[in-house]
JSON list of C-alpha atoms in Angstrom, two decimals:
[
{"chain": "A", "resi": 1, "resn": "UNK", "atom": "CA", "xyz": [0.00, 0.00, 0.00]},
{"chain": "A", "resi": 2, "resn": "UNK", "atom": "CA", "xyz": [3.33, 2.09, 0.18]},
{"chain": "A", "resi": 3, "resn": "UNK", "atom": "CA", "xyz": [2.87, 5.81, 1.09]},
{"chain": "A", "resi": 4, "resn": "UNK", "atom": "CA", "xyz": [-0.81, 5.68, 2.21]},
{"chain": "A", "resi": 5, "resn": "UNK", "atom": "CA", "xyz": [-0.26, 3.11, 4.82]},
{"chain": "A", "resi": 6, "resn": "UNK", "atom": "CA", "xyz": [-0.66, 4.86, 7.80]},
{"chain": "A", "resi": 7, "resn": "UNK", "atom": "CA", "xyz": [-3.86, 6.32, 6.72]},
{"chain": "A", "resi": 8, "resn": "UNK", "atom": "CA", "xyz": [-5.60, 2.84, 6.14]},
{"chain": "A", "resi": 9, "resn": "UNK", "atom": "CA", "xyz": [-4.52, 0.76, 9.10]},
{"chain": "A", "resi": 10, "resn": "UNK", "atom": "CA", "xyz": [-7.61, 0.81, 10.66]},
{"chain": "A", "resi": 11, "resn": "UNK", "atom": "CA", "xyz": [-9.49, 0.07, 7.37]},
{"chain": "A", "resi": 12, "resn": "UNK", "atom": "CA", "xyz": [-6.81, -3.21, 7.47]},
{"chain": "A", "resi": 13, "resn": "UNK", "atom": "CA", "xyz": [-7.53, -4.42, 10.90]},
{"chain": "A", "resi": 14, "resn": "UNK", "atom": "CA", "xyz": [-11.09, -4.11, 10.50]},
{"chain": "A", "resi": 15, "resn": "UNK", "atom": "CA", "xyz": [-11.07, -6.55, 7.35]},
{"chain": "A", "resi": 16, "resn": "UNK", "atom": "CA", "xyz": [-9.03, -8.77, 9.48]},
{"chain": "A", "resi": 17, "resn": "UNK", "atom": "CA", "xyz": [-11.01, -9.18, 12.62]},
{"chain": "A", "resi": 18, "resn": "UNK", "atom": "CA", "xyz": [-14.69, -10.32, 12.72]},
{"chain": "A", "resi": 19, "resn": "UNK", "atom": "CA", "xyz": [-16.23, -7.53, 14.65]},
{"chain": "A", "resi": 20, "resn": "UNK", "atom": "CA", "xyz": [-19.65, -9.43, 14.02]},
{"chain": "A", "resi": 21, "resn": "UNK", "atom": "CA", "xyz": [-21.49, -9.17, 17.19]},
{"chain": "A", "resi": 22, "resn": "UNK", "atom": "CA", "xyz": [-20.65, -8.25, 20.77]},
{"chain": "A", "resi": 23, "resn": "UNK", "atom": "CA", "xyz": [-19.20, -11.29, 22.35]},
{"chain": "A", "resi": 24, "resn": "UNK", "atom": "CA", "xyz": [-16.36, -11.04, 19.53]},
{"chain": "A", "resi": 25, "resn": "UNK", "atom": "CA", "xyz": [-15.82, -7.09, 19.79]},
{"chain": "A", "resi": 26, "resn": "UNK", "atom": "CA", "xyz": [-15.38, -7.25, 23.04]},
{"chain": "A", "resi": 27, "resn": "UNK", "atom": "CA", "xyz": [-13.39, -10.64, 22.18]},
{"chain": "A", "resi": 28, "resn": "UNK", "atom": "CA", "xyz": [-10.96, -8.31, 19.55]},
{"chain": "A", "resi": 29, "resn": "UNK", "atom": "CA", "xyz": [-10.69, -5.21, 22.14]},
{"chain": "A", "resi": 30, "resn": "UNK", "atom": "CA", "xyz": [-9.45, -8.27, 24.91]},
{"chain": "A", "resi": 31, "resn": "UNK", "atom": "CA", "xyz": [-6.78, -9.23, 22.57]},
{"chain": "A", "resi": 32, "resn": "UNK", "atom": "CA", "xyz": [-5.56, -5.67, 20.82]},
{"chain": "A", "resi": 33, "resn": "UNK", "atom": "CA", "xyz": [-5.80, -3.15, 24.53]},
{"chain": "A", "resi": 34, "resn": "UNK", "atom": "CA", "xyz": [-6.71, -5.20, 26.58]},
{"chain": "A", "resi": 35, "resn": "UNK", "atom": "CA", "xyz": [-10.06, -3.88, 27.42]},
{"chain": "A", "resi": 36, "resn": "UNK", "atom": "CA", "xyz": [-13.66, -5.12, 26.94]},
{"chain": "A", "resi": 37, "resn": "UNK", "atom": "CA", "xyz": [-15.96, -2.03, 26.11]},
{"chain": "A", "resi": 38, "resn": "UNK", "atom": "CA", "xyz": [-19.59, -4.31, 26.30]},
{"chain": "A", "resi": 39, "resn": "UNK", "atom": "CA", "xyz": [-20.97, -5.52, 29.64]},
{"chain": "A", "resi": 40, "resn": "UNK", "atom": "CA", "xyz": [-23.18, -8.38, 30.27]},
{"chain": "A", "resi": 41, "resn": "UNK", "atom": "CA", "xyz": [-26.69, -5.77, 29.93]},
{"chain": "A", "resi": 42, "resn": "UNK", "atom": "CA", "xyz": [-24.66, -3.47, 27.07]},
{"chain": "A", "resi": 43, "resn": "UNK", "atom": "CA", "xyz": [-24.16, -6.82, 25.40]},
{"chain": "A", "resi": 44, "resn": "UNK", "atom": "CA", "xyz": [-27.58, -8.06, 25.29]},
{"chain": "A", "resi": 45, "resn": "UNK", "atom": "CA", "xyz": [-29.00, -4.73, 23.61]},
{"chain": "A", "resi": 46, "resn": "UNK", "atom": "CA", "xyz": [-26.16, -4.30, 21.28]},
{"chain": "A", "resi": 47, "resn": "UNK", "atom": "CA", "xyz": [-26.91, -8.09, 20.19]},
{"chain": "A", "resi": 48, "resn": "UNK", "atom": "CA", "xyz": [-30.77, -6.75, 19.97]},
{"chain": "A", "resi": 49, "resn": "UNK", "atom": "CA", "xyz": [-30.18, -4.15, 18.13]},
{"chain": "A", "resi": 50, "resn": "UNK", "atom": "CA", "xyz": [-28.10, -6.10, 15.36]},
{"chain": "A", "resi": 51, "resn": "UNK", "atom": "CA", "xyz": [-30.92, -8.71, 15.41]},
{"chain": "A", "resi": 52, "resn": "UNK", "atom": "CA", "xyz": [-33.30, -5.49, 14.74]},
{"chain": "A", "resi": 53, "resn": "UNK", "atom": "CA", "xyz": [-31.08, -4.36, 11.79]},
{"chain": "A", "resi": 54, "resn": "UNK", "atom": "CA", "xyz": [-30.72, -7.32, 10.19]},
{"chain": "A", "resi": 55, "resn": "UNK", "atom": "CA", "xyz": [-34.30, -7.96, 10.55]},
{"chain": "A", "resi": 56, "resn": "UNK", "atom": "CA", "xyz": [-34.75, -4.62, 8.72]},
{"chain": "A", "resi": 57, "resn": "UNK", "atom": "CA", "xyz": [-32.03, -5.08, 5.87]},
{"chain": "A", "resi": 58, "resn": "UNK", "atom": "CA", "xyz": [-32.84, -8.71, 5.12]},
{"chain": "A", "resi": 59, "resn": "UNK", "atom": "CA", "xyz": [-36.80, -8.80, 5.78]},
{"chain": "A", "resi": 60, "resn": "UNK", "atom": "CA", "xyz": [-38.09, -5.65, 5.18]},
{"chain": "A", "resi": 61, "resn": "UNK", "atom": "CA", "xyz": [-38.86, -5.34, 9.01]},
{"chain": "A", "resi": 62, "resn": "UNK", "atom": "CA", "xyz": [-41.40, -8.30, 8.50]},
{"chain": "A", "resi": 63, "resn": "UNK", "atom": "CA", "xyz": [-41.31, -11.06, 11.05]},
{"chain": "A", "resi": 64, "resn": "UNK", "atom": "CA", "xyz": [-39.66, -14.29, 10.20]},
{"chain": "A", "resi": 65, "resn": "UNK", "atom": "CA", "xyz": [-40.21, -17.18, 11.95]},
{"chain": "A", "resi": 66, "resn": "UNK", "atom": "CA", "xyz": [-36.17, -17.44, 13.01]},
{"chain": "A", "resi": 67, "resn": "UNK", "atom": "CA", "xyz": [-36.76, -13.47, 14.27]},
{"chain": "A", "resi": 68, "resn": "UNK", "atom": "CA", "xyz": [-39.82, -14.34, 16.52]},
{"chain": "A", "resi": 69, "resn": "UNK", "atom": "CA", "xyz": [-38.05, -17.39, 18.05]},
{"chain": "A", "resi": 70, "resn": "UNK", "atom": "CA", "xyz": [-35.38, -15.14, 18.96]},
{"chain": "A", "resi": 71, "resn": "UNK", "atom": "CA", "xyz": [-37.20, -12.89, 20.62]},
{"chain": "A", "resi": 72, "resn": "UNK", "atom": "CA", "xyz": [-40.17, -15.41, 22.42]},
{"chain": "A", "resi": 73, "resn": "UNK", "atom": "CA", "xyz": [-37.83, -15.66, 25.20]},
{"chain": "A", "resi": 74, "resn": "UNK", "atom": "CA", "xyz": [-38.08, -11.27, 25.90]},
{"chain": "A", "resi": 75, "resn": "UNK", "atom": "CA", "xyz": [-41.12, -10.68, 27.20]},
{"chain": "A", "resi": 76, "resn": "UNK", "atom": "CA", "xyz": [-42.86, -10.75, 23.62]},
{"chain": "A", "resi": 77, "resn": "UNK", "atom": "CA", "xyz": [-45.54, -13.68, 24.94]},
{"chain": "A", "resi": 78, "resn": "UNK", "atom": "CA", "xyz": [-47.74, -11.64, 22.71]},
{"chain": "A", "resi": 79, "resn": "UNK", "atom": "CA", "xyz": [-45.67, -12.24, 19.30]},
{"chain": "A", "resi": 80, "resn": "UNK", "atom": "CA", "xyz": [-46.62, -15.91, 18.06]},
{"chain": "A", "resi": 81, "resn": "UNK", "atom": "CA", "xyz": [-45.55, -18.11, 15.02]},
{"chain": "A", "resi": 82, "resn": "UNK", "atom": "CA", "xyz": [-48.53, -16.21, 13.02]},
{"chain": "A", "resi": 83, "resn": "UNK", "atom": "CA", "xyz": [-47.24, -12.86, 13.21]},
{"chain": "A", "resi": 84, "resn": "UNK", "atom": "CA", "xyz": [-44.81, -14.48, 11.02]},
{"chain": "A", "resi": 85, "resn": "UNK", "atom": "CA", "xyz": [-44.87, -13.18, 7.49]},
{"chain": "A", "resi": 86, "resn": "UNK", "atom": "CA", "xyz": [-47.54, -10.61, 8.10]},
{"chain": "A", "resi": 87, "resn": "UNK", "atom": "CA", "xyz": [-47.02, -8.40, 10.89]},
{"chain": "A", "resi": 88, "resn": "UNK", "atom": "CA", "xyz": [-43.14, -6.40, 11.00]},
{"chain": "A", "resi": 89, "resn": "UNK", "atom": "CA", "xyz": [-40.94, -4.30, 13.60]},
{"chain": "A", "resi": 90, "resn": "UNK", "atom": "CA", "xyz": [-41.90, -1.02, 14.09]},
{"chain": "A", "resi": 91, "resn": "UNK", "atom": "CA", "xyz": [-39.20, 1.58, 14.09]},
{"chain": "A", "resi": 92, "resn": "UNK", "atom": "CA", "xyz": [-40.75, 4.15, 15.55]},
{"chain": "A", "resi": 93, "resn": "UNK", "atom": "CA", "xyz": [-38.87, 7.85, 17.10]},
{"chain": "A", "resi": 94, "resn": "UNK", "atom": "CA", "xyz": [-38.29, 6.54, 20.67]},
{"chain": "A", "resi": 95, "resn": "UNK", "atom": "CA", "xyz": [-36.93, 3.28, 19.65]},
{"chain": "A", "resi": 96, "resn": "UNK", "atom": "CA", "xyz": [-34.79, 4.91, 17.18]},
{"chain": "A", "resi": 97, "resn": "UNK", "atom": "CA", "xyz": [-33.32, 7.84, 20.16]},
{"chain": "A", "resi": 98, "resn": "UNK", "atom": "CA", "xyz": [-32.60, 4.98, 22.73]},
{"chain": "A", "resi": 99, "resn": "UNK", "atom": "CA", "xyz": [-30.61, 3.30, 20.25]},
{"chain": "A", "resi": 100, "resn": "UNK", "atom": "CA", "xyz": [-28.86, 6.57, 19.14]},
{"chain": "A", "resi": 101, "resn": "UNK", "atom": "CA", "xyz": [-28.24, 7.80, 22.47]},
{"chain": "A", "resi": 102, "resn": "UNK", "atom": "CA", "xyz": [-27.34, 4.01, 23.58]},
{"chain": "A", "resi": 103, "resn": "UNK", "atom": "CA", "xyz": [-24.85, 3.87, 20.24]},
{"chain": "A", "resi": 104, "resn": "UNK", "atom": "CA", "xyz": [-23.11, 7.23, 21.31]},
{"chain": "A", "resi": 105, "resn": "UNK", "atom": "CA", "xyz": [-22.76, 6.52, 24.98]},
{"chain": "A", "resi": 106, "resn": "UNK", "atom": "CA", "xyz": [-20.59, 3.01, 24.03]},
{"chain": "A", "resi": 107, "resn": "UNK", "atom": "CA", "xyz": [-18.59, 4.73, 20.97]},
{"chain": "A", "resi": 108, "resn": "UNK", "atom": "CA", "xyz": [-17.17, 7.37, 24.15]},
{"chain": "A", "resi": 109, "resn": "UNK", "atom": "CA", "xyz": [-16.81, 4.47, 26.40]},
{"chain": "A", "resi": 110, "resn": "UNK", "atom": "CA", "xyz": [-15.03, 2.19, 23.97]},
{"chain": "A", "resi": 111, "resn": "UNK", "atom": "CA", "xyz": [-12.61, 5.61, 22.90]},
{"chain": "A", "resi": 112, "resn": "UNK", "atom": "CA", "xyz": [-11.92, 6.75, 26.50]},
{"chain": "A", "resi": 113, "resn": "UNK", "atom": "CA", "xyz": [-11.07, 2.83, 27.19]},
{"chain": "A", "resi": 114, "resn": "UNK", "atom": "CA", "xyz": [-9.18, 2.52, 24.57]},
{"chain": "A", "resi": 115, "resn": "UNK", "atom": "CA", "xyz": [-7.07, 6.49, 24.93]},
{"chain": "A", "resi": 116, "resn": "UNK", "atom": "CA", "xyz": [-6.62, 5.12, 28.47]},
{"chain": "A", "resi": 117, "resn": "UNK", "atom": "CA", "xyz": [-5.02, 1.46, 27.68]},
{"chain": "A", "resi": 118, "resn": "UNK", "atom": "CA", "xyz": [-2.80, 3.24, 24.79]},
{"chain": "A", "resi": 119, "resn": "UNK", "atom": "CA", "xyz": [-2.29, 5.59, 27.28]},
{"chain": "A", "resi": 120, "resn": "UNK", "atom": "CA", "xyz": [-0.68, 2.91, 29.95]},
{"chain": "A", "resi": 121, "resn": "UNK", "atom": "CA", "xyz": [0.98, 0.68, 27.39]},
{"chain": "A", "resi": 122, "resn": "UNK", "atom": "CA", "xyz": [3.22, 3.65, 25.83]},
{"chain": "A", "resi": 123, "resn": "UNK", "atom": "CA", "xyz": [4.28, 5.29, 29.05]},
{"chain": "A", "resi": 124, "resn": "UNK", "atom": "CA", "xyz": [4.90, 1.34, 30.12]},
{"chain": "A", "resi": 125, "resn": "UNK", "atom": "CA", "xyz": [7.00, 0.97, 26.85]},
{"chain": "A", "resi": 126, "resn": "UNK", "atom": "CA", "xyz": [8.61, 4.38, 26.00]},
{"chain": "A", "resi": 127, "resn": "UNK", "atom": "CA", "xyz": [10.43, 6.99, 28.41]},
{"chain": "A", "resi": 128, "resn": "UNK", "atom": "CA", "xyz": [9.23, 9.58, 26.55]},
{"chain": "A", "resi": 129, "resn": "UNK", "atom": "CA", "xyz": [6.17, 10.02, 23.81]},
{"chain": "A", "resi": 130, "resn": "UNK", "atom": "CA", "xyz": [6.86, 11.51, 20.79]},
{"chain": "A", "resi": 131, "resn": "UNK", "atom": "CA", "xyz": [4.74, 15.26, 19.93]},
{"chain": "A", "resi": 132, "resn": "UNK", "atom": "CA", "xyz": [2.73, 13.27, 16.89]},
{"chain": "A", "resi": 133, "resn": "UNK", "atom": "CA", "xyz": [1.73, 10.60, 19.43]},
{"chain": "A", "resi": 134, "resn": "UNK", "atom": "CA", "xyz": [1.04, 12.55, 21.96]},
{"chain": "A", "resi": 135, "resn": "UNK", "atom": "CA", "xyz": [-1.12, 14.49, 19.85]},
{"chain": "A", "resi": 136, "resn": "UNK", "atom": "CA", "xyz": [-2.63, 11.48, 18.23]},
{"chain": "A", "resi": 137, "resn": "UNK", "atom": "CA", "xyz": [-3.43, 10.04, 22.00]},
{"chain": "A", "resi": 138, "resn": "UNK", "atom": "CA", "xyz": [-5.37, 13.62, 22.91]},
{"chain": "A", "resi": 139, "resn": "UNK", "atom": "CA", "xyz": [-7.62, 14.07, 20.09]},
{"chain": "A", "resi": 140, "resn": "UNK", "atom": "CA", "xyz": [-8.72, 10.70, 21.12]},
{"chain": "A", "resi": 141, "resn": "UNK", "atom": "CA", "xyz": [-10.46, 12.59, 23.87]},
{"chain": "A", "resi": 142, "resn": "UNK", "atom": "CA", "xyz": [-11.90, 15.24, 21.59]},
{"chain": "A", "resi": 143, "resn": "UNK", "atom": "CA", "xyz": [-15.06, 15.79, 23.05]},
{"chain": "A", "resi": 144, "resn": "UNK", "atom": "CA", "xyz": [-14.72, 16.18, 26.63]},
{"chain": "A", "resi": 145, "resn": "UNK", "atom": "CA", "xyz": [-15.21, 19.49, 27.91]},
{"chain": "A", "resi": 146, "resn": "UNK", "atom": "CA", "xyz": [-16.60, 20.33, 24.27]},
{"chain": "A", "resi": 147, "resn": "UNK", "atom": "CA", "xyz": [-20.32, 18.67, 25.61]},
{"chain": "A", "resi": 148, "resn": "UNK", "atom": "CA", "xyz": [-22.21, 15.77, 23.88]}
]
């Protein structure tokens, strides 16, 4: 990739690593910072939410029989095999704001994690950081003190 490199190392990681669901983001964090930016309840709605999406990509919203199964077991005793087909999700302004504000909430967790582990493993491994890295490691942090 010669000069352009440095600009797409992130863009090569991410085709490496299956950052799929949850369980193996959390799983790819473990291994590269040692950090794991989903707990157990952060987990299960992330994991909902990707169930919703694909639901929405691949179905049109409408129910499939796989999709209700997954979801008889969350208090949907109301959703049976013959809303299958004919009835969908609905994606419606509240649902869409919880998953927003739940989305931008865990992208400032997983960065302040992660500034923090970089952070630890460079002042572990160098005696001094270098300006560009230093720099790098604070606009990491961009947002706080700038509000949400």
């Amino acid at each position: 990739m010669g000069d352009i490199l440095p600009a797409k190392v992130g863009s090569l990681i991410f085709e490496t690593y299956d950052f799929g669901n949850a369980r193996k983001i959390n799983a790819v964090y473990q291994c590269l910072l040692k950090i794991t930016p989903f707990s157990k309840v952060e987990s299960a709605y992330h994991d909902e939410l990707l169930r919703d999406r694909n639901l929405i990509v691949h179905h049109g919203s409408v129910f499939t029989t796989r999709y209700l199964d997954q979801i008889r077991d969350k208090d949907n005793a109301e959703r049976n095999v013959s809303d299958a087909f004919w009835n969908s999700l609905v994606v419606d302004r509240e649902r869409v704001s919880k998953a927003i504000g739940f989305l931008s909430e865990l992208s400032k967790k997983i960065v302040k994690a992660s500034q923090k582990a970089l952070e630890s493993h460079l002042a572990e491994k160098l005696d001094t950081m270098d300006p560009e890295r230093r720099t790098a490691l604070d606009l990491l942090g961009w947002w706080d003190g700038h509000g949400d």
